[in-house]
Coordinates of C-alpha atoms in Angstrom, one line a residue:
Chain A
M601 CA 6.3 -28.3 24.7
S602 CA 5.8 -25.2 25.8
P603 CA 3.2 -24.2 28.6
F604 CA 1.9 -21.5 26.3
L605 CA 0.5 -24.0 24.0
K606 CA -2.7 -25.8 24.5
Q607 CA -3.4 -28.9 23.8
K608 CA -6.2 -27.6 20.9
D609 CA -2.5 -25.7 19.1
I610 CA -0.2 -29.4 20.2
I611 CA -2.6 -31.5 18.0
C612 CA -2.9 -28.7 15.2
F613 CA 0.4 -28.3 15.0
S614 CA 0.9 -31.1 14.4
I615 CA -1.6 -31.9 11.7
L616 CA 0.5 -29.2 10.3
A617 CA 4.1 -31.2 10.6
V618 CA 3.6 -34.6 9.2
T619 CA 0.8 -32.3 6.6
I620 CA 4.8 -30.7 5.7
I621 CA 6.7 -33.8 6.1
A622 CA 4.1 -36.1 3.6
I623 CA 3.3 -33.8 0.5
P624 CA 6.0 -34.2 -1.2
L625 CA 5.8 -38.1 -1.1
F626 CA 3.4 -37.0 -3.5
L627 CA 4.5 -34.5 -5.4
E628 CA 6.5 -34.3 -9.0
S629 CA 6.5 -31.4 -10.6
K630 CA 9.1 -28.9 -9.7
Y631 CA 6.8 -26.4 -10.2
H632 CA 4.4 -27.8 -7.5
F633 CA 7.7 -26.6 -5.0
I634 CA 8.3 -23.7 -6.4
V635 CA 5.0 -22.3 -5.3
L636 CA 4.4 -24.1 -2.2
N637 CA 7.7 -22.9 -1.3
V638 CA 6.9 -19.3 -2.6
I639 CA 3.7 -19.9 0.0
G640 CA 5.6 -20.9 2.7
L641 CA 8.3 -17.8 2.5
N642 CA 5.2 -15.5 1.9
T643 CA 3.1 -17.7 5.4
I644 CA 6.5 -16.6 7.5
V645 CA 6.0 -12.7 7.0
V646 CA 2.2 -12.7 6.5
V647 CA 2.5 -14.4 10.2
G648 CA 5.0 -11.9 11.7
L649 CA 2.9 -9.0 9.8
N650 CA -0.7 -10.3 11.3
L651 CA 1.1 -9.6 15.2
L652 CA 1.0 -6.2 13.7
I653 CA -1.8 -5.8 12.2
G654 CA -4.7 -8.3 13.1
F655 CA -3.0 -8.1 16.7
A656 CA -2.0 -5.3 17.8
G657 CA -3.9 -3.5 15.0
Q658 CA -1.3 -1.3 13.5
I659 CA -0.8 -0.8 9.5
S660 CA 2.4 -1.3 7.9
L661 CA 2.6 -0.6 3.9
G662 CA 6.4 -0.8 3.9
H663 CA 7.0 -4.4 4.4
A664 CA 8.2 -5.2 1.3
A665 CA 11.6 -3.3 2.7
F666 CA 12.1 -5.3 5.8
Y667 CA 11.2 -9.0 3.3
G668 CA 14.4 -6.8 0.9
L669 CA 16.5 -6.2 4.2
G670 CA 17.0 -9.8 5.0
S671 CA 17.5 -10.9 1.6
Y672 CA 20.3 -8.1 0.5
F673 CA 22.1 -8.7 4.6
S674 CA 22.2 -12.4 3.6
G675 CA 23.1 -11.8 0.5
I676 CA 26.1 -9.3 0.2
L677 CA 27.8 -10.7 3.4
T678 CA 27.8 -13.7 2.1
V679 CA 28.5 -12.8 -1.4
N680 CA 30.8 -9.7 -1.1
Y681 CA 31.6 -10.4 2.3
G682 CA 32.4 -14.1 2.3
F683 CA 30.5 -14.4 5.4
P684 CA 28.8 -18.0 6.5
L685 CA 25.9 -18.4 5.6
W686 CA 23.9 -19.2 9.1
P687 CA 26.0 -16.2 11.1
A688 CA 24.7 -13.5 8.0
M689 CA 21.3 -14.2 8.1
L690 CA 21.4 -14.2 12.3
L691 CA 23.3 -11.1 11.9
G692 CA 21.0 -9.7 8.8
M693 CA 17.7 -10.8 11.4
L694 CA 19.4 -7.8 14.2
A695 CA 20.2 -5.4 11.4
T696 CA 16.8 -5.5 10.5
G697 CA 15.1 -5.4 13.7
I698 CA 17.2 -2.9 14.4
V699 CA 16.0 -1.1 12.1
A700 CA 12.4 -1.4 12.4
Y701 CA 13.0 -0.4 16.0
L702 CA 15.3 2.9 14.6
I703 CA 11.7 3.2 12.8
G704 CA 8.9 2.2 14.6
Y705 CA 10.1 4.1 17.7
P706 CA 8.9 7.5 15.8
S707 CA 6.4 6.0 13.5
L708 CA 4.5 4.3 15.6
K709 CA 3.8 7.6 17.4
L710 CA 2.2 8.0 14.4
R711 CA -2.2 7.7 13.6
G712 CA -4.3 6.0 11.4
H713 CA -2.8 6.8 7.9
Y714 CA -0.4 9.2 9.2
L715 CA 1.4 5.5 9.9
V716 CA 0.2 4.2 6.6
M717 CA 2.2 7.1 5.5
A718 CA 5.4 6.5 7.2
T719 CA 6.0 2.7 6.6
L720 CA 4.9 3.3 2.9
G721 CA 7.2 6.3 2.5
F722 CA 10.0 3.8 4.6
G723 CA 9.7 1.0 1.6
I724 CA 10.0 3.1 -0.8
I725 CA 13.1 4.6 0.3
I726 CA 14.6 1.5 0.4
H727 CA 13.8 0.1 -2.7
I728 CA 15.2 3.4 -4.3
L729 CA 19.0 1.9 -2.0
M730 CA 18.5 -1.3 -3.4
G731 CA 18.8 0.0 -7.1
E732 CA 20.7 3.0 -6.2
L733 CA 23.4 1.4 -4.0
E734 CA 25.1 -0.3 -6.9
H735 CA 28.6 -0.7 -5.0
F736 CA 27.4 -2.7 -2.3
T737 CA 23.9 -4.4 -3.9
G738 CA 24.3 -4.8 -7.9
G739 CA 22.0 -2.4 -9.3
H740 CA 18.9 -3.2 -11.3
D741 CA 20.2 -5.9 -12.7
G742 CA 20.4 -7.8 -8.5
L743 CA 23.2 -9.3 -7.1
M744 CA 24.0 -13.2 -8.5
G745 CA 25.7 -16.5 -7.1
I746 CA 24.1 -16.5 -3.3
P747 CA 25.3 -19.4 -1.9
P748 CA 22.5 -22.0 -1.0
L749 CA 22.1 -22.8 2.7
A750 CA 24.0 -25.4 4.2
I751 CA 23.6 -28.3 7.5
G752 CA 27.1 -29.5 7.5
R753 CA 28.2 -30.9 4.6
F754 CA 24.3 -31.3 3.8
I755 CA 23.1 -28.9 1.3
F756 CA 19.9 -26.8 0.9
D757 CA 20.4 -27.2 -3.0
N758 CA 16.9 -28.4 -4.8
D759 CA 13.5 -27.5 -4.1
M760 CA 12.6 -30.2 -2.5
N761 CA 14.9 -30.2 -0.1
N762 CA 14.5 -25.9 0.5
F763 CA 10.5 -27.3 1.1
Y764 CA 11.5 -29.1 3.8
L765 CA 13.8 -26.0 5.3
I766 CA 11.6 -23.4 4.4
W767 CA 8.4 -25.2 6.2
S768 CA 10.4 -25.8 9.0
F769 CA 10.7 -21.9 9.1
V770 CA 6.5 -21.6 8.9
L771 CA 5.9 -24.1 11.3
V772 CA 8.6 -23.0 13.6
S773 CA 7.3 -19.0 13.3
M774 CA 3.8 -20.7 13.4
V775 CA 4.7 -21.5 16.9
T776 CA 5.8 -18.9 18.0
A777 CA 3.5 -17.0 17.2
R778 CA 1.0 -18.6 19.2
N779 CA 3.3 -18.8 22.1
L780 CA 3.3 -15.1 22.2
L781 CA 0.0 -14.9 21.9
N782 CA -1.6 -16.8 24.6
S783 CA 1.4 -14.9 27.0
R784 CA 0.3 -12.1 28.7
V785 CA 2.0 -10.3 25.8
G786 CA -0.7 -11.4 23.2
R787 CA -3.2 -10.4 25.9
A788 CA -1.6 -6.9 25.8
L789 CA -1.7 -6.3 22.3
R790 CA -5.2 -7.4 22.0
A791 CA -5.7 -4.9 24.6
I792 CA -3.9 -2.1 22.0
H793 CA -6.2 -3.7 19.5
G794 CA -9.5 -3.3 21.3
S795 CA -9.0 0.6 22.7
E796 CA -5.2 1.5 22.6
I797 CA -6.3 4.7 25.8
A798 CA -8.2 1.6 28.3
A799 CA -4.7 -0.7 27.9
N800 CA -2.3 2.2 29.1
S801 CA -4.9 2.6 32.1
L802 CA -4.3 -0.7 32.9
G803 CA -1.1 -0.2 33.2
V804 CA -0.3 -1.6 29.3
N805 CA 2.9 0.0 28.3
A806 CA 0.6 0.4 24.7
A807 CA 3.7 2.6 23.1
D808 CA 6.1 0.2 24.4
Y809 CA 4.4 -3.3 23.3
K810 CA 3.6 -1.6 19.4
V811 CA 7.0 -0.6 18.8
K812 CA 8.2 -4.2 20.3
V813 CA 5.8 -6.4 18.0
F814 CA 6.6 -4.2 15.1
V815 CA 10.3 -4.7 15.2
L816 CA 9.7 -8.8 15.7
S817 CA 7.4 -8.7 12.6
A818 CA 10.0 -7.1 10.3
M819 CA 12.0 -9.7 12.2
F820 CA 10.4 -12.4 10.7
A821 CA 10.3 -10.9 7.7
S822 CA 14.3 -10.9 7.1
V823 CA 14.6 -14.0 8.0
S824 CA 12.2 -15.3 5.1
G825 CA 13.7 -12.8 2.8
S826 CA 17.1 -14.1 4.2
L827 CA 15.7 -18.2 3.0
Y828 CA 14.2 -16.3 -0.1
A829 CA 17.8 -14.9 -1.0
H830 CA 19.5 -18.3 -0.4
Y831 CA 16.8 -20.4 -2.3
I832 CA 16.6 -18.7 -5.9
T833 CA 20.2 -17.4 -5.2
F834 CA 19.3 -14.5 -6.9
I835 CA 18.4 -11.3 -6.2
S836 CA 16.8 -7.5 -7.0
P837 CA 14.8 -5.3 -6.5
S838 CA 11.7 -5.6 -8.4
S839 CA 11.4 -8.0 -5.7
Y840 CA 10.8 -5.8 -2.9
D841 CA 8.6 -3.3 -4.5
F842 CA 5.6 -1.8 -3.4
Y843 CA 3.5 -4.0 -4.6
Y844 CA 4.8 -7.1 -2.6
S845 CA 4.1 -4.8 0.9
I846 CA -0.2 -4.3 -0.7
Q847 CA 0.1 -7.9 -1.3
V848 CA 1.7 -9.6 2.1
V849 CA -0.7 -7.1 3.5
T850 CA -3.9 -7.9 1.1
M851 CA -3.0 -11.8 2.1
V852 CA -3.5 -10.8 5.8
I853 CA -6.9 -9.7 5.4
V854 CA -7.9 -12.4 3.3
G855 CA -7.0 -14.4 5.7
G856 CA -8.4 -12.9 8.4
M857 CA -7.6 -10.5 10.8
G858 CA -6.1 -11.5 13.8
S859 CA -6.2 -15.7 12.7
L860 CA -2.9 -17.3 13.0
W861 CA -3.8 -20.0 10.7
G862 CA -6.0 -17.7 8.2
S863 CA -2.1 -16.1 7.8
L864 CA -1.3 -19.5 6.6
F865 CA -5.1 -19.3 4.5
G866 CA -4.4 -16.2 3.1
A867 CA -0.9 -16.6 2.1
G868 CA -2.1 -20.1 0.1
V869 CA -5.1 -18.8 -1.7
L870 CA -3.6 -15.7 -2.7
T871 CA -0.1 -17.5 -4.1
L872 CA -2.2 -20.1 -5.2
I873 CA -4.8 -17.6 -7.1
S874 CA -1.7 -15.3 -8.4
E875 CA -0.3 -18.5 -10.1
A876 CA -2.7 -19.8 -12.1
L877 CA -4.2 -16.3 -13.0
H878 CA -0.4 -16.3 -14.9
I879 CA -3.0 -18.4 -17.9
A880 CA -5.3 -15.2 -18.0
K881 CA -1.4 -13.2 -18.5
Q882 CA -2.9 -10.1 -19.3
Y883 CA -5.9 -9.7 -17.8
H884 CA -4.2 -10.4 -14.7
I885 CA -4.5 -7.5 -12.7
I886 CA -7.6 -7.2 -13.1
A887 CA -8.7 -11.0 -12.6
Y888 CA -6.5 -10.2 -9.0
G889 CA -8.1 -7.1 -8.4
I890 CA -11.9 -8.4 -9.1
F891 CA -10.7 -11.7 -6.3
L892 CA -9.9 -8.5 -4.0
C893 CA -13.3 -6.3 -4.5
V894 CA -15.2 -9.6 -4.3
V895 CA -13.7 -10.9 -1.2
L896 CA -13.9 -7.5 0.2
I897 CA -17.3 -6.2 0.0
F898 CA -19.0 -9.6 0.9
L899 CA -16.0 -11.7 3.5
P900 CA -14.8 -8.8 4.7
D901 CA -13.8 -10.6 8.0
G902 CA -11.2 -13.1 5.9
I903 CA -12.4 -16.2 3.6
L904 CA -12.3 -18.2 6.5
V905 CA -13.6 -16.7 9.0
G906 CA -16.1 -15.3 6.5
T907 CA -17.9 -18.0 4.9
Y908 CA -18.0 -19.5 8.4
N909 CA -20.1 -16.6 9.9
F910 CA -21.6 -16.7 6.1
F911 CA -23.1 -20.3 7.1
Q912 CA -23.8 -19.9 10.3
R913 CA -26.2 -17.1 9.5
R914 CA -28.3 -18.7 7.6
R915 CA -28.4 -21.7 9.5
T916 CA -29.7 -18.6 12.3
Q917 CA -31.8 -17.5 10.0
K918 CA -33.5 -21.0 8.7
F919 CA -34.0 -21.9 12.2
I920 CA -35.6 -18.2 12.8
V921 CA -38.4 -19.0 9.5
K922 CA -38.6 -22.3 10.3
K923 CA -40.4 -21.2 14.2
D924 CA -41.8 -18.0 12.4
K925 CA -44.2 -20.3 10.2
H926 CA -44.8 -22.8 12.9
K927 CA -46.4 -19.6 14.7
S928 CA -48.2 -18.7 12.0
S929 CA -49.5 -22.0 11.4
Chain B
M776 CA 30.8 36.5 -11.1
I777 CA 29.7 34.1 -14.1
A778 CA 29.0 31.7 -12.2
H779 CA 27.7 32.1 -9.4
M780 CA 25.0 33.7 -12.5
E781 CA 24.7 30.3 -13.6
F782 CA 23.9 28.8 -10.0
S783 CA 21.4 31.3 -9.4
Q784 CA 19.6 30.9 -12.9
Q785 CA 20.0 27.4 -11.6
I786 CA 18.1 26.8 -8.3
A787 CA 15.1 29.5 -10.5
Q788 CA 15.2 26.4 -13.0
Y789 CA 14.4 24.2 -9.9
I790 CA 12.0 25.5 -8.3
V791 CA 10.0 26.9 -11.4
T792 CA 10.1 23.3 -12.1
G793 CA 9.6 22.6 -8.4
L794 CA 6.4 24.5 -7.9
T795 CA 5.2 22.7 -11.4
L796 CA 5.3 19.4 -10.1
G797 CA 4.0 20.8 -6.7
A798 CA 0.6 22.0 -8.0
I799 CA -0.2 18.7 -9.3
Y800 CA 0.6 17.2 -6.3
A801 CA -1.6 20.2 -4.6
I802 CA -4.5 18.9 -7.2
V803 CA -4.3 15.2 -6.0
A804 CA -3.7 15.6 -2.4
L805 CA -7.1 17.7 -3.0
G806 CA -8.5 15.1 -4.4
F807 CA -7.6 12.8 -1.3
N808 CA -8.5 14.9 1.3
I809 CA -11.7 15.3 0.0
I810 CA -12.8 11.7 0.0
H811 CA -11.1 11.3 3.8
N812 CA -13.1 14.0 4.7
A813 CA -16.2 12.3 4.1
T814 CA -15.3 9.2 4.7
G815 CA -12.1 8.5 6.5
I816 CA -10.3 6.5 4.1
V817 CA -7.7 6.7 1.7
N818 CA -8.4 6.2 -2.1
F819 CA -5.6 4.7 -3.8
A820 CA -7.6 4.7 -6.5
Q821 CA -6.7 8.3 -7.2
C822 CA -3.7 7.4 -9.0
E823 CA -5.8 5.6 -11.3
F824 CA -7.5 8.9 -11.7
I825 CA -4.7 10.9 -13.0
S826 CA -3.8 7.9 -15.7
L827 CA -7.4 7.6 -16.8
G828 CA -7.5 11.5 -17.1
G829 CA -4.2 11.6 -19.1
M830 CA -5.6 8.4 -21.2
F831 CA -8.5 9.7 -21.9
M832 CA -7.4 13.3 -22.6
Y833 CA -5.0 11.6 -25.5
S834 CA -7.4 9.2 -26.6
L835 CA -10.0 12.5 -27.0
V836 CA -7.2 15.0 -28.8
V837 CA -5.5 13.1 -30.1
I838 CA -6.8 10.0 -31.9
F839 CA -10.5 11.4 -31.8
K840 CA -9.5 15.1 -32.7
I841 CA -11.4 16.5 -30.7
K842 CA -11.3 20.3 -30.0
L843 CA -9.0 20.9 -26.6
I844 CA -10.8 22.2 -24.5
I845 CA -14.4 19.9 -25.5
S846 CA -11.9 17.3 -24.7
F847 CA -10.4 18.6 -21.7
L848 CA -14.5 18.6 -19.8
I849 CA -15.6 15.2 -21.3
S850 CA -12.4 13.3 -19.9
M851 CA -13.2 15.1 -16.3
S852 CA -16.6 14.2 -16.3
M853 CA -16.1 11.1 -17.5
V854 CA -13.8 10.7 -14.7
A855 CA -16.0 11.9 -12.3
L856 CA -18.4 9.4 -13.5
I857 CA -15.7 6.8 -12.6
G858 CA -15.2 7.7 -9.7
M859 CA -19.7 7.6 -8.9
V860 CA -19.6 4.7 -10.0
I861 CA -16.5 3.1 -7.1
E862 CA -19.2 4.5 -5.1
I863 CA -22.3 3.7 -6.0
G864 CA -20.6 0.2 -6.0
P865 CA -18.5 -1.4 -4.2
I866 CA -17.5 0.9 -1.8
R867 CA -21.6 1.2 -0.6
H868 CA -22.3 -2.3 -0.2
A869 CA -19.2 -3.1 1.2
R870 CA -20.4 -5.6 4.0
S871 CA -17.4 -3.8 6.7
K872 CA -17.3 -0.8 7.2
E873 CA -13.2 -1.0 8.9
I874 CA -11.0 1.7 7.3
I875 CA -8.7 -0.5 6.7
V876 CA -11.1 -3.0 4.6
L877 CA -11.9 0.4 2.2
I878 CA -8.7 1.0 1.7
F879 CA -8.2 -2.5 0.3
L880 CA -10.9 -2.0 -1.1
T881 CA -9.8 1.0 -3.1
I882 CA -6.8 -0.7 -3.8
G883 CA -8.3 -3.5 -5.5
L884 CA -10.7 -1.3 -7.5
S885 CA -8.0 1.1 -8.5
G886 CA -6.0 -3.1 -10.0
V887 CA -8.9 -3.7 -11.9
L888 CA -8.8 0.1 -13.3
R889 CA -5.3 0.3 -14.1
G890 CA -5.5 -3.5 -16.0
T891 CA -8.6 -2.2 -17.9
A892 CA -6.5 0.9 -18.6
Q893 CA -3.1 -1.5 -20.1
E894 CA -6.2 -3.6 -22.4
I895 CA -7.7 -1.1 -23.7
W896 CA -4.4 1.6 -24.4
G897 CA -1.3 -0.6 -23.7
T898 CA 1.9 -0.2 -21.9
D899 CA 3.6 2.8 -24.2
N900 CA 4.3 6.4 -23.2
V901 CA 2.0 8.1 -25.4
G902 CA 2.6 12.1 -25.6
V903 CA -0.7 14.6 -25.7
P904 CA 0.1 18.2 -27.5
S905 CA 0.6 21.1 -25.0
F906 CA -2.4 23.2 -24.7
S907 CA -0.9 25.9 -26.5
G908 CA 2.8 25.6 -27.8
D909 CA 5.9 24.9 -26.8
N910 CA 8.0 28.2 -26.8
P911 CA 9.4 28.8 -24.2
I912 CA 9.4 31.7 -22.1
H913 CA 12.6 33.3 -20.4
L914 CA 11.4 34.4 -16.8
P915 CA 13.5 37.8 -14.8
G916 CA 15.2 35.4 -12.9
G917 CA 16.7 33.6 -15.3
A918 CA 15.0 30.1 -15.5
T919 CA 12.8 29.4 -18.7
I920 CA 9.8 28.5 -19.1
V921 CA 7.5 26.5 -21.7
P922 CA 3.6 27.7 -22.0
Q923 CA 2.3 24.7 -20.2
H924 CA 3.3 25.3 -17.0
I925 CA 1.7 28.6 -17.2
W926 CA -1.6 26.3 -17.6
V927 CA -0.2 24.1 -14.8
F928 CA -0.4 27.0 -11.8
A929 CA -3.4 28.6 -13.7
I930 CA -5.3 25.7 -13.7
T931 CA -4.5 24.9 -10.1
V932 CA -5.4 28.2 -9.5
L933 CA -8.8 28.0 -10.6
V934 CA -9.0 24.7 -9.3
V935 CA -8.7 26.2 -5.4
L936 CA -11.2 29.0 -6.7
V937 CA -13.0 26.7 -7.1
L938 CA -13.0 24.2 -4.2
H939 CA -13.0 27.6 -1.8
Y940 CA -16.5 29.1 -3.1
F941 CA -17.9 25.3 -3.9
F942 CA -16.9 24.8 0.5
K943 CA -17.4 27.9 1.3
K944 CA -20.4 29.7 -0.3
T945 CA -22.8 27.1 -1.5
L946 CA -25.5 24.8 0.7
M947 CA -24.2 21.8 -0.4
G948 CA -20.6 22.8 0.1
K949 CA -21.5 23.4 3.7
A950 CA -23.2 20.3 4.1
M951 CA -20.3 18.8 2.2
R952 CA -17.6 20.4 5.5
A953 CA -20.3 19.8 7.8
T954 CA -19.5 15.9 6.9
A955 CA -16.8 16.3 7.8
V956 CA -16.4 17.6 10.7
N957 CA -19.3 15.2 12.4
R958 CA -21.5 12.2 10.1
R959 CA -23.5 11.6 12.5
A960 CA -24.7 15.7 13.5
A961 CA -24.7 16.0 9.6
A962 CA -26.9 13.4 9.4
L963 CA -29.2 15.0 12.6
A964 CA -29.1 17.8 10.6
G965 CA -31.1 16.5 7.9
I966 CA -27.3 15.8 5.3
S967 CA -27.9 12.8 3.5
V968 CA -24.2 11.5 4.3
N969 CA -24.9 8.8 1.8
R970 CA -25.1 11.6 -0.8
M971 CA -22.1 13.2 0.5
I972 CA -19.8 10.5 -0.2
F973 CA -21.2 10.1 -3.3
L974 CA -20.5 13.8 -4.2
S975 CA -16.5 13.4 -2.7
F976 CA -16.0 10.8 -5.2
A977 CA -17.2 12.3 -8.0
F978 CA -15.1 15.9 -7.2
S979 CA -11.9 13.3 -6.7
G980 CA -12.5 11.7 -10.1
A981 CA -12.7 15.0 -12.1
L982 CA -9.8 16.6 -9.0
G983 CA -7.5 13.7 -9.9
A984 CA -7.8 13.4 -13.9
V985 CA -7.6 17.5 -14.1
A986 CA -3.9 16.9 -12.6
G987 CA -3.6 14.3 -14.8
M988 CA -4.5 15.9 -18.0
I989 CA -2.0 18.8 -17.3
I990 CA 1.1 17.0 -16.3
A991 CA 0.5 14.9 -19.6
P992 CA 2.2 17.8 -22.1
I993 CA 4.9 17.6 -19.9
S994 CA 5.8 14.5 -18.6
T995 CA 3.4 12.4 -21.4
T996 CA 1.6 10.0 -20.0
S997 CA 0.8 5.7 -19.6
Y998 CA -1.8 3.4 -18.5
D999 CA 0.5 4.1 -14.8
T1000 CA 1.7 6.8 -14.6
G1001 CA -0.9 7.9 -12.4
I1002 CA 1.0 5.5 -9.3
M1003 CA 3.9 7.5 -7.9
L1004 CA 2.1 10.9 -9.3
G1005 CA -1.2 9.5 -7.0
L1006 CA 1.7 8.1 -4.2
K1007 CA 3.2 12.1 -4.2
G1008 CA -0.1 13.6 -4.3
F1009 CA -1.0 11.1 -0.5
A1010 CA 2.6 12.0 0.9
A1011 CA 1.5 15.9 0.4
A1012 CA -1.8 15.8 1.8
I1013 CA 0.0 13.7 4.9
L1014 CA 2.6 16.5 4.9
G1015 CA 0.4 19.2 5.3
G1016 CA -1.8 17.2 7.5
Y1017 CA -4.5 15.1 6.2
G1018 CA -7.9 16.7 5.6
N1019 CA -6.6 19.8 5.7
F1020 CA -6.9 22.2 2.1
A1021 CA -4.7 25.0 2.3
G1022 CA -2.3 21.7 4.3
A1023 CA -2.1 19.9 0.6
I1024 CA -1.6 23.4 -0.9
L1025 CA 0.8 23.7 1.3
G1026 CA 2.3 20.3 1.3
G1027 CA 2.0 19.6 -2.7
I1028 CA 4.1 22.8 -3.0
I1029 CA 6.6 21.8 -0.8
L1030 CA 7.4 18.0 -2.1
G1031 CA 7.5 19.6 -5.6
I1032 CA 9.9 21.7 -4.6
L1033 CA 12.1 19.6 -2.7
E1034 CA 12.0 16.8 -5.6
S1035 CA 13.2 19.2 -7.9
L1036 CA 16.0 20.6 -5.5
G1037 CA 17.0 17.7 -4.7
A1038 CA 17.1 16.1 -8.0
G1039 CA 19.2 18.6 -9.5
L1040 CA 21.0 19.5 -6.4
I1041 CA 22.0 15.8 -5.3
S1042 CA 20.8 13.5 -7.5
S1043 CA 17.8 12.6 -10.4
Q1044 CA 18.1 8.8 -9.3
Y1045 CA 17.8 10.0 -5.4
K1046 CA 15.0 12.3 -6.1
D1047 CA 11.6 10.5 -4.2
A1048 CA 14.0 8.9 -1.7
I1049 CA 15.5 13.0 -0.8
A1050 CA 11.4 13.9 -0.8
F1051 CA 10.3 11.3 1.3
F1052 CA 13.4 11.2 3.9
V1053 CA 12.0 15.2 4.3
L1054 CA 8.5 14.1 5.0
L1055 CA 9.8 11.0 7.7
L1056 CA 11.4 13.2 9.5
V1057 CA 8.6 15.9 9.1
L1058 CA 6.2 13.5 10.1
F1059 CA 8.9 12.5 13.2
L1060 CA 9.1 16.2 14.8
K1061 CA 4.9 17.2 13.8
P1062 CA 2.9 14.2 14.0
T1063 CA -0.3 15.5 12.5
G1064 CA 1.6 17.2 9.3
I1065 CA 2.3 20.9 8.9
M1066 CA -1.6 22.4 9.2
G1067 CA -2.9 19.0 10.5
Y1068 CA -4.9 19.0 14.2
G1069 CA -4.7 15.6 14.3
E1070 CA -7.1 13.3 14.0
A1071 CA -9.6 13.0 17.1
E1072 CA -9.8 10.7 19.4
R1073 CA -12.7 8.3 20.9
V1074 CA -12.8 7.3 24.4

């Protein structure tokens, strides 16, 4: 494997790989596969976004646009122009990367809330274009009949084989991200997060790295979008609105900013909760809001890291209390 | 010649409509700025303040048949109260003071508020009667307006004057400005920073409610009407320079006119895209907004 993966990483990724292979043996319901596939698709976006938010410290509220660009490039190229499937996906990824570069290069010079606004505005523009460029996108009615992906004669046309396909991509994206983070680039990103000026003065070209990681995270989202389009075979603008952008950033925060495994966890927990809350029907929005508030108020480092820290603190507190009692007695 | 007249009339009409929208965006942008100056965050619950203002107004005026002016004041106070509760509860007790966490906390809160509003009022669009009839008034430039447009302008001017007086003349206003400039220095001078943040949420709630109430007779209102208005208000604040009051008003008006001209001359489907596109262009040319100085950087 790569020189940048530590032994611990290799063990963790192996466990994930085995779990992925084993899970379908215990699942029967089509619904469970669908939920797991959605988790996988979200995880790919969240892993990319976490590189940007958690490691480079930049916020994007426009990632639904990149996810959507991937879907629409794949959909339009294959349905309208009869492109072969995998090249369309690759082309979509590259095109999304170029769009991300064009928007990211000027945007990432912006600071704080200005960056939030720029990415938000970009997301809204792309969302409107998806609905209005009817000639290409099928408008608000969406684009139908997107062919499923295939390798040779093998077609990914049901929930179970899509599960293997999507989760292989999850694994690849996580290994890529870990690899990147353990390398010089990862150290540079963390330095930028710590202090951009300090990083600059140590010879890290912060502006350059920020744009690159933005482009990379957009490409992750694009790939996930393409997979979604080929899996569901139907896309419409409503899947790529402002709420999706917010949802994926929420997953990054709830999983833990700057935690790779947290991305998987955050995408998993929030997708599951969102699914579970459908039982609550009209109370869905309220319940989701309350959940988000509780996590952000009490576990701002994310559920994984936050819970760990909480118990760690409890333990040290008990220890201190014991010692104090000991003294006073 | 006649075609020319008609065109100039049309333009005048678009500009009047744009100014009305712009006034609303300006009020919302002021609400964003006040909270930003006190806390440094973007308060996305501002969107819900707008919806709630409109819906409270609807309930009081249409359902409970309470007098307009009294309904106006009650709605404003109720939303201000909600703003205060949000601050005292979740915002103040959040373990992390990191900006991104607090911003997403306001997004969570806005979900709770929107969901609750949906439970109470349902998802239908409802109308609120105009403040003083609907007889059109013909302006000299050829544009036609309804009295509600005049109410929107008048109330916006009043709001700006009141805020100006408050921030420039009263001790509390000065304390809030001091907090905005430097929180620690303000605290050292004996200003209760927490109380200033508390006040800023009250103000912001009241402003959001006012925006929601004065636009409701023109464009109807619903439980989620504030989302797009709120995002545009945020855009206006950014366009003018985040945290800058004159900038918020200028940004609001520019955005309103752009949107109205874009809808009229180019395409109504693309109006939001045009407005945001221009916003991006401005940001790329002047990254701190039209009147902003940029955020101070700590090394």
